[in-house]
Tab-separated table of C-alpha atoms in Angstrom:
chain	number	residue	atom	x	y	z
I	1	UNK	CA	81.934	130.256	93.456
I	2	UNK	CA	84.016	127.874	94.561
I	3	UNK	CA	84.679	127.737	98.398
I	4	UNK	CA	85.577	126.008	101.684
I	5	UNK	CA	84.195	127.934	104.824
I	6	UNK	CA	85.394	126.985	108.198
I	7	UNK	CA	83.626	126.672	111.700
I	8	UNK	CA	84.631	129.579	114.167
I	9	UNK	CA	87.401	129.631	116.479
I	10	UNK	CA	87.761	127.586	119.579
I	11	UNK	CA	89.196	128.043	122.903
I	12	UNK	CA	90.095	124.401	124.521
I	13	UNK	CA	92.017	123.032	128.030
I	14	UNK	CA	94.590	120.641	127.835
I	15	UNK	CA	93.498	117.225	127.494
I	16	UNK	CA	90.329	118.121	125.712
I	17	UNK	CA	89.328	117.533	122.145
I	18	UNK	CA	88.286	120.003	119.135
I	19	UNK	CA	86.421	119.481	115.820
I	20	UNK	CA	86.274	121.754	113.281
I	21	UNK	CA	84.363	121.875	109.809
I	22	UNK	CA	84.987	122.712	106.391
I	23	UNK	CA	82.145	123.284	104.413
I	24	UNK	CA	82.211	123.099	100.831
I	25	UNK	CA	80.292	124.721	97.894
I	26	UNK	CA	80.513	125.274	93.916
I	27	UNK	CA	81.888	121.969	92.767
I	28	UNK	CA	81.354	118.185	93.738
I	29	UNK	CA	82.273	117.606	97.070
I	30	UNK	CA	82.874	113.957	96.318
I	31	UNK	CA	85.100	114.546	93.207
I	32	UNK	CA	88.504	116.144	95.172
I	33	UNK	CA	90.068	115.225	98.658
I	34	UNK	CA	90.307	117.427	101.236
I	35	UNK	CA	93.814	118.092	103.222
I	36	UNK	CA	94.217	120.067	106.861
I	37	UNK	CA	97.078	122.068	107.499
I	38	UNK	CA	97.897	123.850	110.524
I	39	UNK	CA	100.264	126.606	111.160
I	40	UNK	CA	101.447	127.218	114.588
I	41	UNK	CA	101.682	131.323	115.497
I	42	UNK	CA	104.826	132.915	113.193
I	43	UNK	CA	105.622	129.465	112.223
I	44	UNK	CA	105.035	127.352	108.766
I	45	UNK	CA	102.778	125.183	107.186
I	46	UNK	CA	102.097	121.434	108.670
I	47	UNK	CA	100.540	119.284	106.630
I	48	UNK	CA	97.959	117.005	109.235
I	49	UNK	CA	96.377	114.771	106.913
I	50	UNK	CA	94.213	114.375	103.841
I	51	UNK	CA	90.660	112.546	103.241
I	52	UNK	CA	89.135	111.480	99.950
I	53	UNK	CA	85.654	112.894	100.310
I	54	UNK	CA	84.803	109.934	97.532
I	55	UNK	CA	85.510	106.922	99.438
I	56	UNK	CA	86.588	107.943	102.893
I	57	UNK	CA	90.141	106.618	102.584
I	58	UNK	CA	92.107	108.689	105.023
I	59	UNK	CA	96.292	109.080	105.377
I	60	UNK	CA	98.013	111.299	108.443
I	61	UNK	CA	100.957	112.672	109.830
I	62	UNK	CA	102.910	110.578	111.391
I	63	UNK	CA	103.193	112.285	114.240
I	64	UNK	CA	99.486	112.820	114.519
I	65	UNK	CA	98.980	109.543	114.523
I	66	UNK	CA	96.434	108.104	117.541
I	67	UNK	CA	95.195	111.708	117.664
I	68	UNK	CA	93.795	112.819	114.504
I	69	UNK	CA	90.777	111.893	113.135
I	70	UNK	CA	89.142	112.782	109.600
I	71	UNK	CA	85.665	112.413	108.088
I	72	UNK	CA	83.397	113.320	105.624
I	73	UNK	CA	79.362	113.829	105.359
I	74	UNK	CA	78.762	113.890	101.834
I	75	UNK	CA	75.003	114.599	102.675
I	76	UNK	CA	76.296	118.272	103.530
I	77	UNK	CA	79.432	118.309	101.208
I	78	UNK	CA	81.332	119.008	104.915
I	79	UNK	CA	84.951	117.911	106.256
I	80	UNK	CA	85.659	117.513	109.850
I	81	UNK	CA	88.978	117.461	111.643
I	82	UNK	CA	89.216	116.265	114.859
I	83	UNK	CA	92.428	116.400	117.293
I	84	UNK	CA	92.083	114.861	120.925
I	85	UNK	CA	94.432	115.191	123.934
I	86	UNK	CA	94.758	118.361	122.956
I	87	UNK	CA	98.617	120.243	124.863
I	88	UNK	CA	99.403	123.609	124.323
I	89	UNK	CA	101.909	123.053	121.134
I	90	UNK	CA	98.225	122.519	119.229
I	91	UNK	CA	97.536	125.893	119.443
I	92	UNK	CA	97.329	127.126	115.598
I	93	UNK	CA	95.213	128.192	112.914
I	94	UNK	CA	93.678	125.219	111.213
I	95	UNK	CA	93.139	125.279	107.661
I	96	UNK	CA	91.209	122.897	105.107
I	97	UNK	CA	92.314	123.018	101.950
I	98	UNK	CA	90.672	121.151	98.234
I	99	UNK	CA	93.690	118.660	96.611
I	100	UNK	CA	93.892	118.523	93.039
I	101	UNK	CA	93.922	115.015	91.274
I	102	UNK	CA	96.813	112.960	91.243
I	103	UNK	CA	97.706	114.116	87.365
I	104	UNK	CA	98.006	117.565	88.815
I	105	UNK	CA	100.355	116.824	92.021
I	106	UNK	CA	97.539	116.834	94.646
I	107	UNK	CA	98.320	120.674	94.875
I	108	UNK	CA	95.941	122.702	96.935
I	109	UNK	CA	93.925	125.201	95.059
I	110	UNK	CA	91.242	125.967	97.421
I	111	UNK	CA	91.617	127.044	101.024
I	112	UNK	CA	89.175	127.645	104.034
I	113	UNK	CA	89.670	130.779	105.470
I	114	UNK	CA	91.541	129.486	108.904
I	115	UNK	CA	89.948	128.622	112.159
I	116	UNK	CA	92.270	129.366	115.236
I	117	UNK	CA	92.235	126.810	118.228
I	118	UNK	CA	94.069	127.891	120.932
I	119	UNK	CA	95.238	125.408	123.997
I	120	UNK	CA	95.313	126.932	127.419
I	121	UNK	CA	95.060	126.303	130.853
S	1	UNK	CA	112.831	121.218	110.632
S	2	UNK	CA	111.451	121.019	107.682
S	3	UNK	CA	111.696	118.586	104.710
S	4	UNK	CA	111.939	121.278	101.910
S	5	UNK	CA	114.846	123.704	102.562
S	6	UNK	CA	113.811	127.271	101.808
S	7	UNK	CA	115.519	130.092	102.244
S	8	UNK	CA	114.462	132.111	105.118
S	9	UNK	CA	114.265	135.867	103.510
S	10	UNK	CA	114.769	137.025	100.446
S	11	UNK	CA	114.545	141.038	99.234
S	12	UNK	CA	114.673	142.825	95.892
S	13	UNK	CA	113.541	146.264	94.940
S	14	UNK	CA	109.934	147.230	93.224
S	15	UNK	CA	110.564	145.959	89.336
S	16	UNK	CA	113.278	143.421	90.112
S	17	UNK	CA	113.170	139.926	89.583
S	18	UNK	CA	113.708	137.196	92.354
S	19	UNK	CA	114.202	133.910	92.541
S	20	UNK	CA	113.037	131.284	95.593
S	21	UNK	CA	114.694	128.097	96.039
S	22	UNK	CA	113.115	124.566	97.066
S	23	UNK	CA	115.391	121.816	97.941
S	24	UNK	CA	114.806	118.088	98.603
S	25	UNK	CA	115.139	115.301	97.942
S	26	UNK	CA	115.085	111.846	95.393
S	27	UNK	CA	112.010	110.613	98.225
S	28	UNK	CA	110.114	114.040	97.717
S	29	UNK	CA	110.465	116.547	94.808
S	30	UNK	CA	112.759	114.389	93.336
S	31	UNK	CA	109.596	111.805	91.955
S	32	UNK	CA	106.845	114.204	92.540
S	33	UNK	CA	105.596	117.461	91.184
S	34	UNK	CA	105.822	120.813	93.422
S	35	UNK	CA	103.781	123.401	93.937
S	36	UNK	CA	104.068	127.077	95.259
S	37	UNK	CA	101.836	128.865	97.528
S	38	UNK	CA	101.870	132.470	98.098
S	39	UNK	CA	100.651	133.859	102.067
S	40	UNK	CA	100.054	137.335	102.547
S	41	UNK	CA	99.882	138.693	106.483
S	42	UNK	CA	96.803	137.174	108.310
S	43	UNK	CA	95.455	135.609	104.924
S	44	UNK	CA	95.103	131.472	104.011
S	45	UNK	CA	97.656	130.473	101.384
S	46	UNK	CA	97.213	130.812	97.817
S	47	UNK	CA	98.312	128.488	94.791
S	48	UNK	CA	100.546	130.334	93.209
S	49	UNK	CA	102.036	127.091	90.615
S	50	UNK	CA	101.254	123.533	90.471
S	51	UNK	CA	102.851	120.748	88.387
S	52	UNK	CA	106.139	122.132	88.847
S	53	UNK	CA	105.535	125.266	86.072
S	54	UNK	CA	101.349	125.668	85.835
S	55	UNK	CA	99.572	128.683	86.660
S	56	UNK	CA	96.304	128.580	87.952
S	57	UNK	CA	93.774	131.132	86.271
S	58	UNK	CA	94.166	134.408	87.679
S	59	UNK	CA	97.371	134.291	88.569
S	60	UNK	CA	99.981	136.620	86.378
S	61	UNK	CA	102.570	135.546	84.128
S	62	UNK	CA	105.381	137.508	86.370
S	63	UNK	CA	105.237	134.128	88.615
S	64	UNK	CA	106.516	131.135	87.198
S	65	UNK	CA	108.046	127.870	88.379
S	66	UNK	CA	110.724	125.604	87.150
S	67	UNK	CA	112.204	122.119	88.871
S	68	UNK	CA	115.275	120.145	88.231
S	69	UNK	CA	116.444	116.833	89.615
S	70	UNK	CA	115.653	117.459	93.602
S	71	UNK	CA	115.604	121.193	93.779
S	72	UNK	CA	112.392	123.642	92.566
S	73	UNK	CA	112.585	127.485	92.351
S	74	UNK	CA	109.722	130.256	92.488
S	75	UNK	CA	110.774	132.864	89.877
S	76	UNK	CA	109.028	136.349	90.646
S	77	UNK	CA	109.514	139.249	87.661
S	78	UNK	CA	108.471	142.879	87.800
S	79	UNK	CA	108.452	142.964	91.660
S	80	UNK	CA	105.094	144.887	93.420
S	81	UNK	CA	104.917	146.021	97.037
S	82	UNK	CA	101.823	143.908	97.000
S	83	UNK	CA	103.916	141.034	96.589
S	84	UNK	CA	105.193	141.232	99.941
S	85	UNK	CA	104.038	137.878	101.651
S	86	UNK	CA	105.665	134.613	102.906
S	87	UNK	CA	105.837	131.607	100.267
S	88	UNK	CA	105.767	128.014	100.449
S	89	UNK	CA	107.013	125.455	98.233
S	90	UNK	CA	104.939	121.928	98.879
S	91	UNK	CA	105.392	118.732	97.145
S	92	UNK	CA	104.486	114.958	97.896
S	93	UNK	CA	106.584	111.865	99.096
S	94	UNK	CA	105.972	108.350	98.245
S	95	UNK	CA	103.933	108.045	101.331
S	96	UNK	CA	101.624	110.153	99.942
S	97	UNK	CA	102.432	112.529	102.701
S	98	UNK	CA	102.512	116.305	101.881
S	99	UNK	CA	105.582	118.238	102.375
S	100	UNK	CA	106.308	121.700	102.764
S	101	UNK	CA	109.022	124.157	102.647
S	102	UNK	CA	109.953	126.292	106.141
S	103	UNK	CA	108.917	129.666	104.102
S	104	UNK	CA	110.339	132.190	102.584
S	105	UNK	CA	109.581	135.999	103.803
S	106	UNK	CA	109.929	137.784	100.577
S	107	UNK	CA	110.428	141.692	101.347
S	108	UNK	CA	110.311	144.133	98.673
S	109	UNK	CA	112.589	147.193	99.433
């Protein structure tokens, strides 16, 4: 079946760096772009970025910016996310997530199941 | 803040209908097409309607999804306790920057 499975969770100081992985199976990893969302604890969605696993092509947040990076190894159909200078506002479950084509509003239809980073001292 | 204005809570009884509003703007869901996702406790989201009215397979009629001009709303019919669960509305601006709404805690009574 279709899926997107997620490296554990991760435990980082301020200052320091994560990356976390998205591993896809049951389709064509190079066929859909991947997005990351985060959600902070009791608070909404935050949309962090998106990569097309086809070409590379990556767009971010704004204010992610300088700190966000995403790639792709098509030789394991994976997705990484990585976030340096890492402050305690960082702290959130991470989520991947597969976009639909343009003709279909880049919706997200498949999600990894979450990895939680937490930021502390 | 977010860009998408949601309603915070909304509550009906078991059977009832509801309705979730999605408001933006000409930038966002006013040129792009809006989804809904559906989050229930301690779970990843769900796709609950894409392209503004489309249902993915598996999920039930009693959802559907309707947008005019700059606003989008999340109809919900025949209300289940197991529909209990935060929901998102999420759309695109010409930036090709995701948006989503703040939430909506839908409670059913």
């Amino acid at each position: 079946q279709v899926q997107l499975v997620q490296s554990g969770a991760e435990v980082k100081k301020p200052g320091a760096s994560v990356k976390v992985s998205c591993k896809a199976s049951g389709y064509t990893f190079t066929s859909y772009g991947i997005s990351w969302v985060r959600q902070a604890p009791g608070q909404g969605l935050e949309w962090m970025g998106w990569i097309s696993a086809y070409n590379g092509n990556t767009n971010y947040a704004q204010k992610l910016q300088g700190r966000v990076t995403m790639t792709t190894d098509t030789s394991t159909s994976t997705a990484y996310m990585e976030l340096r200078s890492l402050r305690s506002d960082d702290t959130a479950v991470y989520y991947c997530a597969r976009m639909l084509s343009p003709a279909k509003g880049y919706a997200f239809d498949i999600w990894g199941q979450g990895t939680m980073v937490t930021v502390s001292s | 803040q977010s860009v998408l204005t949601q309603p915070p809570s909304v509550s009906a009884a078991p059977g009832q209908k509801v309705t979730i509003s999605c408001s933006g703007s000409s930038s966002n869901i006013g040129n792009n097409y809006v989804s809904w996702y559906q989050q229930l406790p301690g779970t990843a989201p769900k796709l609950l309607i894409y392209e503004n009215n489309k249902r993915p397979s598996g999920i039930p009629d009693r959802f559907s999804g309707s947008k005019s001009g700059t606003s989008a709303t999340l109809g919900i019919t025949g209300l289940q306790t197991g529909d209990e669960a935060d929901y998102y509305c999420g759309t695109w601006d010409s930036s090709l920057s995701a948006q989503f709404g703040g939430g909506t805690k839908l409670t059913v009574l």
